[in-house]
mmCIF file of C-alpha atoms in Angstrom:
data_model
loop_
_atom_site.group_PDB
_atom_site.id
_atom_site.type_symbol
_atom_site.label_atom_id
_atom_site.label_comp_id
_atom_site.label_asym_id
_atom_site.label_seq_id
_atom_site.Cartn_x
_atom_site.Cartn_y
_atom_site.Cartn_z
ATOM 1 C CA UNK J 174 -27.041 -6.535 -8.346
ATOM 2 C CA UNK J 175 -30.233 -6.698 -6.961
ATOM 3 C CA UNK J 176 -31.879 -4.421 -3.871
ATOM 4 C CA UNK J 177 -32.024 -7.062 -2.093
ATOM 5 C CA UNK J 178 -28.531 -8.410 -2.420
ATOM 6 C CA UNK J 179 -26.998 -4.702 -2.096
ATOM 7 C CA UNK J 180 -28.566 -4.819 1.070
ATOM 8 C CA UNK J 181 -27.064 -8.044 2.466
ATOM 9 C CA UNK J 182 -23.775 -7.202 1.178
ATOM 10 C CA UNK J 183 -24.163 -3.728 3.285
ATOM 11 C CA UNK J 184 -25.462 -5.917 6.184
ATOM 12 C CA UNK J 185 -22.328 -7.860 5.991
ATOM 13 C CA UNK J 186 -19.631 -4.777 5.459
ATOM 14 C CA UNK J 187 -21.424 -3.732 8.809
ATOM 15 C CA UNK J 188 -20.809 -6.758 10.530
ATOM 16 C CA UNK J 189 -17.366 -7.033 9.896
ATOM 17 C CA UNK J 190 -16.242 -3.855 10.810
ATOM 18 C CA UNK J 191 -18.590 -3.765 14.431
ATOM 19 C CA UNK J 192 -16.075 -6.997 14.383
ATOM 20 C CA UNK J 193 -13.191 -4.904 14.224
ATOM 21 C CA UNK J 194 -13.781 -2.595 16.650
ATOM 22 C CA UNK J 195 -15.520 0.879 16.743
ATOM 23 C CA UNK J 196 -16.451 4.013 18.975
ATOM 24 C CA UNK J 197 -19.821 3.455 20.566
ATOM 25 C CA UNK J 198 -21.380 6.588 18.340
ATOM 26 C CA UNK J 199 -20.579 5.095 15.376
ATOM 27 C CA UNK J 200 -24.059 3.581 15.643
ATOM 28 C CA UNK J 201 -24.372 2.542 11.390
ATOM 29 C CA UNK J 202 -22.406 2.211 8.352
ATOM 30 C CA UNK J 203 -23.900 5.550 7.049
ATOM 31 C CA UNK J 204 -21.833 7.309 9.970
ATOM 32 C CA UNK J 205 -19.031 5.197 9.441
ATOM 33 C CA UNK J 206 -18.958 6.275 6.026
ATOM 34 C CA UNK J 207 -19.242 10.258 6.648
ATOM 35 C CA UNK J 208 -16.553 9.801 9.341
ATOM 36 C CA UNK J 209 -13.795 8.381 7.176
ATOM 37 C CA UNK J 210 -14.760 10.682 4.206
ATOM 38 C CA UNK J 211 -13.696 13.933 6.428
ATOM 39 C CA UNK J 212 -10.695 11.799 7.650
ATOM 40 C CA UNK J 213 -9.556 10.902 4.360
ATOM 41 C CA UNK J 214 -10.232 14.592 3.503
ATOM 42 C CA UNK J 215 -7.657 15.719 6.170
ATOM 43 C CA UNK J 216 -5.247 13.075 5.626
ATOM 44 C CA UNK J 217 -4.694 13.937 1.458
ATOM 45 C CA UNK J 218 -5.117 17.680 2.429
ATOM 46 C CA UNK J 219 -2.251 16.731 4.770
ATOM 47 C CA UNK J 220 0.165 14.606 2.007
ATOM 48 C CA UNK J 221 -0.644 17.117 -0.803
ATOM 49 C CA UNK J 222 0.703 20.437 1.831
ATOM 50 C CA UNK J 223 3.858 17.877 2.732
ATOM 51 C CA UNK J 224 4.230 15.102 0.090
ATOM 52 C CA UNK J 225 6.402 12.280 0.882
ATOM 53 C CA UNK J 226 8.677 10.895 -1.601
ATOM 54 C CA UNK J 227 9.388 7.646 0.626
ATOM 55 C CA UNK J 228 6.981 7.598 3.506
ATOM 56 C CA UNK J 229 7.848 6.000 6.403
ATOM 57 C CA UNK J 230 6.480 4.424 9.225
ATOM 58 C CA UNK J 231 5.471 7.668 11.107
ATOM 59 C CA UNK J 232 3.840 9.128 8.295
ATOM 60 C CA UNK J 233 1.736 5.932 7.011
ATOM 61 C CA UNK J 234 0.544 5.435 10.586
ATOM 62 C CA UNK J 235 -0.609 9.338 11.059
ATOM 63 C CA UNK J 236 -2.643 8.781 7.648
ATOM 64 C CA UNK J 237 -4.346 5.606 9.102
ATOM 65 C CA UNK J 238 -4.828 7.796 12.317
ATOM 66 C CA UNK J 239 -6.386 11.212 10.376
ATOM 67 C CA UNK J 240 -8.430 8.561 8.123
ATOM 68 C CA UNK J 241 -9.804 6.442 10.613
ATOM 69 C CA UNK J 242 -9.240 7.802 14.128
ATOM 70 C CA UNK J 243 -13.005 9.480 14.463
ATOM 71 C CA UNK J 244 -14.143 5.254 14.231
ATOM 72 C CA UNK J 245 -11.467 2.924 15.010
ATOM 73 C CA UNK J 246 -10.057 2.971 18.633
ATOM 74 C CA UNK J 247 -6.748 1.492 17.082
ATOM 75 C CA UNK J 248 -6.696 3.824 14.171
ATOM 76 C CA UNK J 249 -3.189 4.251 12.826
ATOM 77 C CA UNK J 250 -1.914 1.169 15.136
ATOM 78 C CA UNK J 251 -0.611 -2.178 12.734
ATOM 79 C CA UNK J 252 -2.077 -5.411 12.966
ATOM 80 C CA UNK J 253 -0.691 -7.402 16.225
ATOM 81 C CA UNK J 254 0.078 -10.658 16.760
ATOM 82 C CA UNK J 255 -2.473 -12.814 15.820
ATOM 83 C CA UNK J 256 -4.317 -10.110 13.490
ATOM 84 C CA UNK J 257 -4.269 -11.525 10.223
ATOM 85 C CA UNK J 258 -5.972 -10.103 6.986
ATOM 86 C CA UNK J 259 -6.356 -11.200 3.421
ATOM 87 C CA UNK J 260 -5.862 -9.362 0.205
ATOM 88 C CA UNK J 261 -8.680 -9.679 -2.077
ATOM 89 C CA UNK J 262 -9.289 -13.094 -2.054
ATOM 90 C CA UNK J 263 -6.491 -15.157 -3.679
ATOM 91 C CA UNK J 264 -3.783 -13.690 -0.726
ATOM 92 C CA UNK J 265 -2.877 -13.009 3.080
ATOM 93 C CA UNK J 266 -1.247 -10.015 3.554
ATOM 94 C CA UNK J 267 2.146 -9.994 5.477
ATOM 95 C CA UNK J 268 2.552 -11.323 9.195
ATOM 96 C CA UNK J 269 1.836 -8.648 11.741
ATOM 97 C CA UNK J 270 5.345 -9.503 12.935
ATOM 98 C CA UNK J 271 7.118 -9.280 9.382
ATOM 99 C CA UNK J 272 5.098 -6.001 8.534
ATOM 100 C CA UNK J 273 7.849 -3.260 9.828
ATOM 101 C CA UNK J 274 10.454 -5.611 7.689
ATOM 102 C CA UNK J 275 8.362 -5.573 4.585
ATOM 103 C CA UNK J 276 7.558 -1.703 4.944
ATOM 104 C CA UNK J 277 11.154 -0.609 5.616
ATOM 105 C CA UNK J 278 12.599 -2.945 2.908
ATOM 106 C CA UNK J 279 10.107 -1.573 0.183
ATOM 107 C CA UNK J 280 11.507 1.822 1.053
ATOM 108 C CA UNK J 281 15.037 0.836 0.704
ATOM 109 C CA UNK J 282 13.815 -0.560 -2.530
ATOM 110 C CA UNK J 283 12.038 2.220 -3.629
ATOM 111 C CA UNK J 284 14.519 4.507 -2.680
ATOM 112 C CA UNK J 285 16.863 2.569 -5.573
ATOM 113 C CA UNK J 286 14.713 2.980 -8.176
ATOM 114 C CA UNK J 287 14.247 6.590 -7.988
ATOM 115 C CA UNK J 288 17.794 7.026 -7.563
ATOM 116 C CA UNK J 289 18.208 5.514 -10.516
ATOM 117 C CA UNK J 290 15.718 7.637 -12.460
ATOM 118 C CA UNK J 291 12.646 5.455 -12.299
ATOM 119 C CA UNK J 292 9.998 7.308 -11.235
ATOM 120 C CA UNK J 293 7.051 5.917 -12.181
ATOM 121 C CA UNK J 294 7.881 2.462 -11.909
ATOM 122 C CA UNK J 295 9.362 2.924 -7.758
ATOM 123 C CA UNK J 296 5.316 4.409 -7.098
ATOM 124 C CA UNK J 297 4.017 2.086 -8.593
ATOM 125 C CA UNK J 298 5.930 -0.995 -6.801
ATOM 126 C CA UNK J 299 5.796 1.080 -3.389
ATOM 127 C CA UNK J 300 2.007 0.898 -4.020
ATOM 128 C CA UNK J 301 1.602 -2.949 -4.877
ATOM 129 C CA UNK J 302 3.919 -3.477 -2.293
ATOM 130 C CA UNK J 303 2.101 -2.031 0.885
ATOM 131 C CA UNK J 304 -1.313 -3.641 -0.860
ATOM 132 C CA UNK J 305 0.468 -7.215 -0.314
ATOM 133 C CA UNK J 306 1.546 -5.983 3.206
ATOM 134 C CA UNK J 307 -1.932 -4.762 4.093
ATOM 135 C CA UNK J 308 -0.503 -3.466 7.518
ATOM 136 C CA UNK J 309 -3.940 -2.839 9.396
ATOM 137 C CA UNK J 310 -7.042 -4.346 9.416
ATOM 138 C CA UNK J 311 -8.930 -1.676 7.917
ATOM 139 C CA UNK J 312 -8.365 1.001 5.505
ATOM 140 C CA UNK J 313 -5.175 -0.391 3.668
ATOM 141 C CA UNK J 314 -6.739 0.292 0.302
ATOM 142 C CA UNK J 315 -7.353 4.141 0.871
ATOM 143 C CA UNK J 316 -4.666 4.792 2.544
ATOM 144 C CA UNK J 317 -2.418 3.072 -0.047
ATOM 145 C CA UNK J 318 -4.160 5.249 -2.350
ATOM 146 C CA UNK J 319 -3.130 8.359 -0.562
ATOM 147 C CA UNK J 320 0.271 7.578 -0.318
ATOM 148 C CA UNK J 321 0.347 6.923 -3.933
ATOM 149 C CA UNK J 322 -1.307 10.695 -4.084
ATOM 150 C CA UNK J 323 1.274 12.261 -2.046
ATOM 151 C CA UNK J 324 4.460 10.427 -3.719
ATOM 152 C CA UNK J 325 3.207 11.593 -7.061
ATOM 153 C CA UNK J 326 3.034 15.012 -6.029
ATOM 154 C CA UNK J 327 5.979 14.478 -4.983
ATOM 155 C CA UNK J 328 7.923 13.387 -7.787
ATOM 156 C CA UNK J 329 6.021 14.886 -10.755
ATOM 157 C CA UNK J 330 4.582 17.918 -8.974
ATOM 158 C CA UNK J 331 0.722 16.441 -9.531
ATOM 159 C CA UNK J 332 -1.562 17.732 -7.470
ATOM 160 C CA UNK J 333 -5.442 16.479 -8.590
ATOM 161 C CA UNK J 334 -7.557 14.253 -7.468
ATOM 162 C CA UNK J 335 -6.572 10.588 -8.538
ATOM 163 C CA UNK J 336 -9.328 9.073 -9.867
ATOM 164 C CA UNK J 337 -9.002 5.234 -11.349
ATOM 165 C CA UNK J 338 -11.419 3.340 -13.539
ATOM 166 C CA UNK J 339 -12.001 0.545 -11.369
ATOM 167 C CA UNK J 340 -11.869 -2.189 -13.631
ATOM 168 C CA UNK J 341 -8.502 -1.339 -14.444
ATOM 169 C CA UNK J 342 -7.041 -0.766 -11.527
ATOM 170 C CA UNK J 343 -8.317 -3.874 -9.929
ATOM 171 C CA UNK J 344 -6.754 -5.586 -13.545
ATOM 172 C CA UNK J 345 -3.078 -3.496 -12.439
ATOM 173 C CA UNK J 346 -3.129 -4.629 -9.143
ATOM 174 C CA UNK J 347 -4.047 -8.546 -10.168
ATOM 175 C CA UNK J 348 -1.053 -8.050 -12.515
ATOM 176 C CA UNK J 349 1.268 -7.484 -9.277
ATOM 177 C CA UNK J 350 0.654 -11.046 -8.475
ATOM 178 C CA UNK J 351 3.071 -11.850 -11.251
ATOM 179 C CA UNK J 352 5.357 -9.421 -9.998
ATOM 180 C CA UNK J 353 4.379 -7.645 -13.005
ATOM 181 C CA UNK J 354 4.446 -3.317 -12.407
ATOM 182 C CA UNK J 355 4.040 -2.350 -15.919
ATOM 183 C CA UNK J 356 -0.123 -2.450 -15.870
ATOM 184 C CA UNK J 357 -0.302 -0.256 -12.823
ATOM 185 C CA UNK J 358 2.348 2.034 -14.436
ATOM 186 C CA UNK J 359 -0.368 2.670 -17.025
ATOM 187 C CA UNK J 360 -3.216 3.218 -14.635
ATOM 188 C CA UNK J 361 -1.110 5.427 -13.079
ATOM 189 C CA UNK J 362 0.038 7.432 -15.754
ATOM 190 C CA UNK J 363 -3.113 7.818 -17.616
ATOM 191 C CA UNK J 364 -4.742 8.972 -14.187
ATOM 192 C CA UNK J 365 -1.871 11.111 -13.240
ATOM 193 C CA UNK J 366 -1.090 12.750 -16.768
ATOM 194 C CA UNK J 367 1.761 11.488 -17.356
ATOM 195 C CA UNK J 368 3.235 9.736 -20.446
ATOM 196 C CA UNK J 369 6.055 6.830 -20.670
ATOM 197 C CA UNK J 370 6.897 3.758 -22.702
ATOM 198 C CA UNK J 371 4.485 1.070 -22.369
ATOM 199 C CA UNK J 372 5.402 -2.474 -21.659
ATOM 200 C CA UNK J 373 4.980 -5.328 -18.875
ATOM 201 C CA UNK J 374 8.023 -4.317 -16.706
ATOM 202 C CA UNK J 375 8.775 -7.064 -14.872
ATOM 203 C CA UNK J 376 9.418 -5.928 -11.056
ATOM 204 C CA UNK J 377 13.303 -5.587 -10.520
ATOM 205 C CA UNK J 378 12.092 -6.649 -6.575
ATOM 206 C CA UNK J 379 9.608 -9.117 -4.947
ATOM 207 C CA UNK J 380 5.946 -7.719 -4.797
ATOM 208 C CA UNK J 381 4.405 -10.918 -1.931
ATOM 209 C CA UNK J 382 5.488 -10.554 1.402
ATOM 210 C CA UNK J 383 8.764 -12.631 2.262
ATOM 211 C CA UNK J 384 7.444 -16.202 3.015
ATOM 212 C CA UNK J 385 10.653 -16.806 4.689
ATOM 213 C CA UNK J 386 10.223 -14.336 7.520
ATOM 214 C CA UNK J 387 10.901 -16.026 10.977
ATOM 215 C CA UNK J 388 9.617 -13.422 14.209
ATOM 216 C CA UNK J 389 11.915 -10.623 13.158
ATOM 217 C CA UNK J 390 15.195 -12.282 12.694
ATOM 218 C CA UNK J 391 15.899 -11.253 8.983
ATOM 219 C CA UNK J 392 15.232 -7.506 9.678
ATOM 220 C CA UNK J 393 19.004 -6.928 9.993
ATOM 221 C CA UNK J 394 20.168 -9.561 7.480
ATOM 222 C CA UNK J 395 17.912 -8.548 4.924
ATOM 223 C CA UNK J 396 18.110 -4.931 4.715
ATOM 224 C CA UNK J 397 21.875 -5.438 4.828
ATOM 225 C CA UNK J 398 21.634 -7.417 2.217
ATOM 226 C CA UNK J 399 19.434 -4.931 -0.037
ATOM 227 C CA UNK J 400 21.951 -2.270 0.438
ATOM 228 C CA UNK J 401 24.582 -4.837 -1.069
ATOM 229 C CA UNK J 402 22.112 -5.567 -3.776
ATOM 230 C CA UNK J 403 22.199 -1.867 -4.771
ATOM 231 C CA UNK J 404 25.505 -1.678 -5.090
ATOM 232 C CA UNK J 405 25.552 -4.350 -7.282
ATOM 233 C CA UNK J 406 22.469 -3.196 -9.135
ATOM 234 C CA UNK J 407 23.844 0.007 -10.272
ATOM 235 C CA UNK J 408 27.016 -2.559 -11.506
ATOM 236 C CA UNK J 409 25.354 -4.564 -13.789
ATOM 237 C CA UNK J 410 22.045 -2.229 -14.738
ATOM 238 C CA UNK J 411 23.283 -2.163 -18.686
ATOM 239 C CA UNK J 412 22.880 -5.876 -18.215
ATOM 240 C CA UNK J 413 18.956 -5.313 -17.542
ATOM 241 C CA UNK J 414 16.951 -6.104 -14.203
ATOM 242 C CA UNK J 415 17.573 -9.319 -12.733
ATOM 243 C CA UNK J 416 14.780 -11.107 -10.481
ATOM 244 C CA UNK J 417 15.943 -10.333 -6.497
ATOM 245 C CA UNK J 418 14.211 -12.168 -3.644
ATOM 246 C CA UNK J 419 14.876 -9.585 -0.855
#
């Protein structure tokens, strides 16, 4: 990339987020940058002291908050009505509306598959599952990242930094798209230190956002339903995973 093309590409990343809202002495993307850096500091300082197996919606929204609160007004507050963003550039992320749904149904999900000894694969589908979600307008990438940090201290007692080659990652998460985990499970494993059998495993649950979702009125319905579900997962699981829309 040229100079000249890094520069409009850092002229546009500046536009868009004066778009989105910032504190009048965040006066340039070089202060924008230094602000989020200590933020993100104290948020995985935070998650590594208390790591969250599962975290909920208090905890992802104090992460957005310690990230982004010293530039964002709205820091740790969910898109609204309206608000819509796009993953990448293939995908929108969830409806502001459905986004509680989606993030309390991949918990119940995720929840399943650790209890039934997957480890490795329930981070990795919590994580490509709040990337589809994308629940604020800004941020959703690091502070994905950080959860990922904190549930893997969590459940394998690992502590480091959690550094990804890019590349790959980006490949991992591109894999989710075909509700495929297995990629990410490597990425993860190779930057965590951890070893497992290799193969695509195909996700038990739905990665996308519910296209279904109707202003709220499956919250009840589904997560009833996903509690059924795991009953009758743990009935047939010697019969191998079978694809589950909820």
């Amino acid at each position: 990339m040229s100079q000249q093309d890094e520069l409009r590409k850092r002229e546009q990343e500046w536009d868009k987020l004066q778009a989105l809202g910032l504190y009048p002495e965040i006066r340039s993307l070089e202060l924008y940058v230094t602000a989020v850096a200590l933020g993100m500091q104290t948020a995985i300082e935070t998650l590594l002291d208390y790591p969250a197996r599962l975290p909920d919606l208090e905890i992802i929204r104090k992460v957005h908050f310690q990230m982004f609160g010293r530039v964002h007004p709205w820091a740790g507050e969910f898109r609204s009505l309206g608000q819509h963003v796009n993953v990448g550039t293939r995908f929108r992320g969830a409806d502001p509306e459905q986004i509680v749904y989606e993030i309390e149904l991949a918990r119940l999900q995720t929840d399943k598959l650790i209890k039934t000894g997957n480890h490795l694969e329930a981070v990795a589908f919590f994580h490509l599952r709040f990337e589809r979600i994308h629940p604020f307008l800004d941020g959703n990438g690091r502070v994905g990242r950080a959860l990922l940090q904190s549930q893997l201290a969590a459940e394998f007692g690992f502590r480091k930094s959690l550094v990804f080659k890019k590349s790959e990652y980006a490949a991992a998460l591109h894999a989710g798209e075909r509700n495929l985990l297995g990629p990410l499970m490597q990425c993860i494993g190779r930057a965590a230190e951890l070893s497992f059998d290799p193969g695509l495993y195909q996700s038990l649950y739905r990665i996308s956002p519910d296209p279904d979702y109707v202003q709220g009125k499956r919250i009840d319905v589904g997560l009833q339903e996903s509690r059924r579900q795991y009953i009758r997962d743990r009935k047939s699981a010697a019969d191998g995973p079978q694809a589950n829309e909820n």
